[in-house]
PDB file of C-alpha atoms in Angstrom:
ATOM      1  CA  MET A   1       0.008   0.357   0.576  1.00 47.00           C
ATOM      2  CA  SER A   2       1.125   3.700  -0.607  1.00 47.00           C
ATOM      3  CA  ALA A   3       2.219   5.893   2.361  1.00 52.00           C
ATOM      4  CA  ARG A   4       0.438   8.652   0.784  1.00 52.00           C
ATOM      5  CA  PRO A   5      -3.241  10.019   1.664  1.00 50.00           C
ATOM      6  CA  SER A   6      -5.531   9.541  -1.293  1.00 50.00           C
ATOM      7  CA  ARG A   7      -6.318  12.857  -3.112  1.00 49.00           C
ATOM      8  CA  GLN A   8      -9.726  14.698  -2.536  1.00 49.00           C
ATOM      9  CA  SER A   9     -11.603  16.438  -4.094  1.00 50.00           C
ATOM     10  CA  SER A  10     -12.241  19.293  -2.281  1.00 49.00           C
ATOM     11  CA  SER A  11     -12.568  23.087  -4.227  1.00 48.00           C
ATOM     12  CA  SER A  12     -10.753  24.667  -0.152  1.00 49.00           C
ATOM     13  CA  ASP A  13      -7.390  21.661  -1.592  1.00 55.00           C
ATOM     14  CA  ASP A  14      -5.222  23.440  -4.012  1.00 63.00           C
ATOM     15  CA  SER A  15      -3.032  20.944  -3.892  1.00 71.00           C
ATOM     16  CA  GLY A  16      -3.856  18.848  -6.284  1.00 75.00           C
ATOM     17  CA  PRO A  17      -3.284  21.182  -9.740  1.00 82.00           C
ATOM     18  CA  VAL A  18       0.529  21.254  -7.781  1.00 83.00           C
ATOM     19  CA  ILE A  19       1.392  18.036  -7.557  1.00 85.00           C
ATOM     20  CA  ASP A  20       0.016  17.226 -10.952  1.00 91.00           C
ATOM     21  CA  GLU A  21       2.032  19.961 -11.875  1.00 90.00           C
ATOM     22  CA  ARG A  22       4.660  18.258 -10.109  1.00 91.00           C
ATOM     23  CA  LYS A  23       3.780  14.784 -11.897  1.00 92.00           C
ATOM     24  CA  ARG A  24       3.280  16.351 -15.376  1.00 92.00           C
ATOM     25  CA  LYS A  25       7.343  18.405 -14.829  1.00 93.00           C
ATOM     26  CA  ARG A  26       8.763  15.088 -13.741  1.00 94.00           C
ATOM     27  CA  MET A  27       7.464  12.561 -16.211  1.00 94.00           C
ATOM     28  CA  GLU A  28       8.606  15.518 -19.127  1.00 94.00           C
ATOM     29  CA  SER A  29      12.027  15.277 -16.837  1.00 95.00           C
ATOM     30  CA  ASN A  30      12.007  11.858 -17.447  1.00 96.00           C
ATOM     31  CA  ARG A  31      11.289  11.954 -21.247  1.00 96.00           C
ATOM     32  CA  GLU A  32      14.279  14.101 -22.253  1.00 96.00           C
ATOM     33  CA  SER A  33      16.076  11.936 -19.889  1.00 96.00           C
ATOM     34  CA  ALA A  34      15.694   9.240 -21.704  1.00 96.00           C
ATOM     35  CA  ARG A  35      15.795  10.931 -25.145  1.00 97.00           C
ATOM     36  CA  ARG A  36      19.198  12.213 -24.123  1.00 97.00           C
ATOM     37  CA  SER A  37      20.063   8.777 -23.391  1.00 97.00           C
ATOM     38  CA  ARG A  38      18.772   6.888 -26.052  1.00 97.00           C
ATOM     39  CA  MET A  39      21.221   9.788 -28.101  1.00 97.00           C
ATOM     40  CA  ARG A  40      23.720   9.036 -25.961  1.00 97.00           C
ATOM     41  CA  LYS A  41      23.937   4.923 -26.409  1.00 97.00           C
ATOM     42  CA  GLN A  42      23.054   6.076 -30.321  1.00 97.00           C
ATOM     43  CA  GLN A  43      26.029   7.610 -31.194  1.00 97.00           C
ATOM     44  CA  HIS A  44      28.391   5.690 -29.158  1.00 98.00           C
ATOM     45  CA  LEU A  45      26.415   2.396 -31.338  1.00 98.00           C
ATOM     46  CA  GLU A  46      28.083   4.621 -34.577  1.00 98.00           C
ATOM     47  CA  GLU A  47      31.215   5.580 -33.432  1.00 98.00           C
ATOM     48  CA  LEU A  48      31.810   1.152 -32.847  1.00 98.00           C
ATOM     49  CA  VAL A  49      30.294   1.051 -35.974  1.00 98.00           C
ATOM     50  CA  ASN A  50      32.785   3.201 -37.432  1.00 98.00           C
ATOM     51  CA  GLN A  51      35.581   1.799 -35.419  1.00 98.00           C
ATOM     52  CA  ILE A  52      35.106  -1.739 -36.977  1.00 98.00           C
ATOM     53  CA  ALA A  53      35.082  -0.525 -40.551  1.00 97.00           C
ATOM     54  CA  GLN A  54      38.149   1.430 -39.581  1.00 98.00           C
ATOM     55  CA  LEU A  55      40.021  -1.997 -37.939  1.00 98.00           C
ATOM     56  CA  LYS A  56      38.985  -3.892 -41.396  1.00 98.00           C
ATOM     57  CA  ILE A  57      40.181  -1.384 -43.564  1.00 98.00           C
ATOM     58  CA  GLU A  58      43.620  -1.647 -41.338  1.00 97.00           C
ATOM     59  CA  ASN A  59      43.281  -5.164 -40.802  1.00 98.00           C
ATOM     60  CA  GLU A  60      42.853  -5.968 -44.509  1.00 97.00           C
ATOM     61  CA  SER A  61      45.815  -3.098 -45.249  1.00 97.00           C
ATOM     62  CA  SER A  62      48.184  -5.413 -42.627  1.00 97.00           C
ATOM     63  CA  GLU A  63      47.062  -8.740 -44.796  1.00 97.00           C
ATOM     64  CA  ALA A  64      48.075  -6.569 -48.046  1.00 97.00           C
ATOM     65  CA  ARG A  65      51.730  -6.336 -46.254  1.00 97.00           C
ATOM     66  CA  ILE A  66      51.943  -9.626 -45.369  1.00 97.00           C
ATOM     67  CA  ASN A  67      50.827 -11.139 -48.705  1.00 97.00           C
ATOM     68  CA  MET A  68      53.643  -9.446 -50.141  1.00 97.00           C
ATOM     69  CA  GLN A  69      56.230  -9.799 -47.831  1.00 96.00           C
ATOM     70  CA  MET A  70      55.323 -13.019 -47.812  1.00 96.00           C
ATOM     71  CA  GLN A  71      55.705 -13.813 -51.741  1.00 96.00           C
ATOM     72  CA  GLN A  72      58.992 -11.167 -51.390  1.00 96.00           C
ATOM     73  CA  TYR A  73      60.514 -14.212 -48.286  1.00 96.00           C
ATOM     74  CA  GLY A  74      58.824 -17.164 -50.735  1.00 95.00           C
ATOM     75  CA  LYS A  75      61.310 -14.909 -54.113  1.00 95.00           C
ATOM     76  CA  VAL A  76      64.382 -14.685 -51.717  1.00 95.00           C
ATOM     77  CA  GLU A  77      64.132 -18.460 -51.131  1.00 95.00           C
ATOM     78  CA  SER A  78      63.967 -20.014 -53.941  1.00 94.00           C
ATOM     79  CA  GLU A  79      66.837 -17.595 -55.388  1.00 94.00           C
ATOM     80  CA  ASN A  80      68.787 -18.658 -52.617  1.00 94.00           C
ATOM     81  CA  THR A  81      68.141 -22.043 -53.113  1.00 93.00           C
ATOM     82  CA  ILE A  82      69.241 -21.775 -57.048  1.00 95.00           C
ATOM     83  CA  LEU A  83      71.642 -19.715 -55.679  1.00 93.00           C
ATOM     84  CA  ARG A  84      73.208 -22.825 -53.219  1.00 93.00           C
ATOM     85  CA  THR A  85      72.535 -25.400 -56.426  1.00 93.00           C
ATOM     86  CA  GLN A  86      74.993 -22.883 -58.016  1.00 92.00           C
ATOM     87  CA  ILE A  87      76.813 -22.744 -55.568  1.00 92.00           C
ATOM     88  CA  MET A  88      77.551 -26.525 -55.554  1.00 92.00           C
ATOM     89  CA  GLU A  89      77.473 -27.505 -58.482  1.00 92.00           C
ATOM     90  CA  LEU A  90      80.556 -24.622 -58.537  1.00 91.00           C
ATOM     91  CA  THR A  91      82.371 -26.300 -55.696  1.00 89.00           C
ATOM     92  CA  ASP A  92      81.967 -29.464 -57.389  1.00 90.00           C
ATOM     93  CA  ARG A  93      84.046 -27.984 -61.088  1.00 90.00           C
ATOM     94  CA  LEU A  94      87.038 -26.302 -58.975  1.00 88.00           C
ATOM     95  CA  GLN A  95      87.570 -29.968 -56.751  1.00 88.00           C
ATOM     96  CA  SER A  96      87.154 -31.580 -60.681  1.00 88.00           C
ATOM     97  CA  MET A  97      89.628 -28.717 -62.085  1.00 87.00           C
ATOM     98  CA  ASN A  98      91.967 -28.673 -59.306  1.00 83.00           C
ATOM     99  CA  SER A  99      92.460 -33.002 -59.532  1.00 85.00           C
ATOM    100  CA  VAL A 100      92.908 -31.918 -63.204  1.00 84.00           C
ATOM    101  CA  LEU A 101      95.784 -29.932 -62.688  1.00 81.00           C
ATOM    102  CA  ARG A 102      97.508 -32.236 -59.517  1.00 81.00           C
ATOM    103  CA  PHE A 103      97.105 -35.235 -62.304  1.00 82.00           C
ATOM    104  CA  VAL A 104      98.212 -32.623 -65.430  1.00 80.00           C
ATOM    105  CA  ALA A 105     101.379 -31.566 -62.411  1.00 77.00           C
ATOM    106  CA  GLU A 106     102.237 -35.418 -61.366  1.00 80.00           C
ATOM    107  CA  PHE A 107     101.949 -37.072 -65.775  1.00 79.00           C
ATOM    108  CA  SER A 108     104.496 -34.775 -67.347  1.00 77.00           C
ATOM    109  CA  GLY A 109     106.224 -35.331 -64.549  1.00 71.00           C
ATOM    110  CA  MET A 110     107.369 -31.358 -64.725  1.00 65.00           C
ATOM    111  CA  ALA A 111     107.257 -29.220 -61.619  1.00 57.00           C
ATOM    112  CA  MET A 112     104.886 -26.994 -62.793  1.00 58.00           C
ATOM    113  CA  ASP A 113     104.186 -24.646 -60.643  1.00 61.00           C
ATOM    114  CA  ILE A 114     100.549 -24.090 -60.799  1.00 57.00           C
ATOM    115  CA  PRO A 115      98.605 -22.498 -58.188  1.00 60.00           C
ATOM    116  CA  GLU A 116      95.336 -24.271 -56.058  1.00 59.00           C
ATOM    117  CA  ILE A 117      92.719 -22.792 -56.619  1.00 59.00           C
ATOM    118  CA  PRO A 118      91.243 -21.278 -53.478  1.00 59.00           C
ATOM    119  CA  ASP A 119      87.910 -22.545 -52.481  1.00 58.00           C
ATOM    120  CA  PRO A 120      85.624 -20.144 -50.483  1.00 57.00           C
ATOM    121  CA  VAL A 121      82.813 -22.419 -50.343  1.00 56.00           C
ATOM    122  CA  LEU A 122      84.848 -24.674 -48.043  1.00 54.00           C
ATOM    123  CA  LYS A 123      87.019 -22.243 -46.932  1.00 55.00           C
ATOM    124  CA  PRO A 124      85.042 -19.244 -46.407  1.00 52.00           C
ATOM    125  CA  TRP A 125      87.066 -17.081 -44.487  1.00 50.00           C
ATOM    126  CA  GLN A 126      90.115 -17.113 -47.400  1.00 51.00           C
ATOM    127  CA  PHE A 127      88.449 -15.663 -49.737  1.00 50.00           C
ATOM    128  CA  PRO A 128      90.111 -14.642 -52.583  1.00 50.00           C
ATOM    129  CA  SER A 129      89.327 -10.261 -52.693  1.00 52.00           C
ATOM    130  CA  PRO A 130      88.402  -8.379 -49.116  1.00 49.00           C
ATOM    131  CA  ALA A 131      84.735  -9.379 -47.922  1.00 50.00           C
ATOM    132  CA  GLN A 132      82.291  -6.221 -48.095  1.00 52.00           C
ATOM    133  CA  PRO A 133      80.569  -6.030 -44.312  1.00 53.00           C
ATOM    134  CA  ILE A 134      76.713  -6.378 -44.695  1.00 53.00           C
ATOM    135  CA  ILE A 135      75.223  -3.722 -43.360  1.00 57.00           C
ATOM    136  CA  ALA A 136      71.487  -3.936 -43.225  1.00 51.00           C
ATOM    137  CA  SER A 137      68.440  -2.410 -40.418  1.00 56.00           C
ATOM    138  CA  ALA A 138      64.427  -3.840 -39.992  1.00 54.00           C
ATOM    139  CA  ASN A 139      63.994  -0.828 -42.204  1.00 59.00           C
ATOM    140  CA  MET A 140      65.152  -3.253 -44.909  1.00 52.00           C
ATOM    141  CA  LEU A 141      62.211  -5.302 -44.609  1.00 51.00           C
ATOM    142  CA  GLN A 142      59.372  -3.273 -44.128  1.00 50.00           C
TER     143      GLN A 142
END
């Protein structure tokens, strides 16, 4: 039960219209507050939708960069495989040439001053020319 006294209609009691006016103002204020709350929620929802769209764009951009880097990596890896194969073939040729030179020197019986052709693959620290330092940075990968 309500603790309020029930309203009685009497001509001497003018509190009825004042209460009705207060109630009307309170209801109007509540409606306005609810409208503002709905507007804030709608604005927040729109901000979240915009943020989702922006993040999707960034995600697609990142995926495109990753795919491009993966393609470049695959290309470099293929080139490295080719170069490694060429190194092995050239090393075999070099060893064969050195064997032929030794055989010719022994067979001819002459003291031929045939220098040994250095093998940079087997002894990379003894390059015929000074090695240049390799300069790299993380920016090269981007």
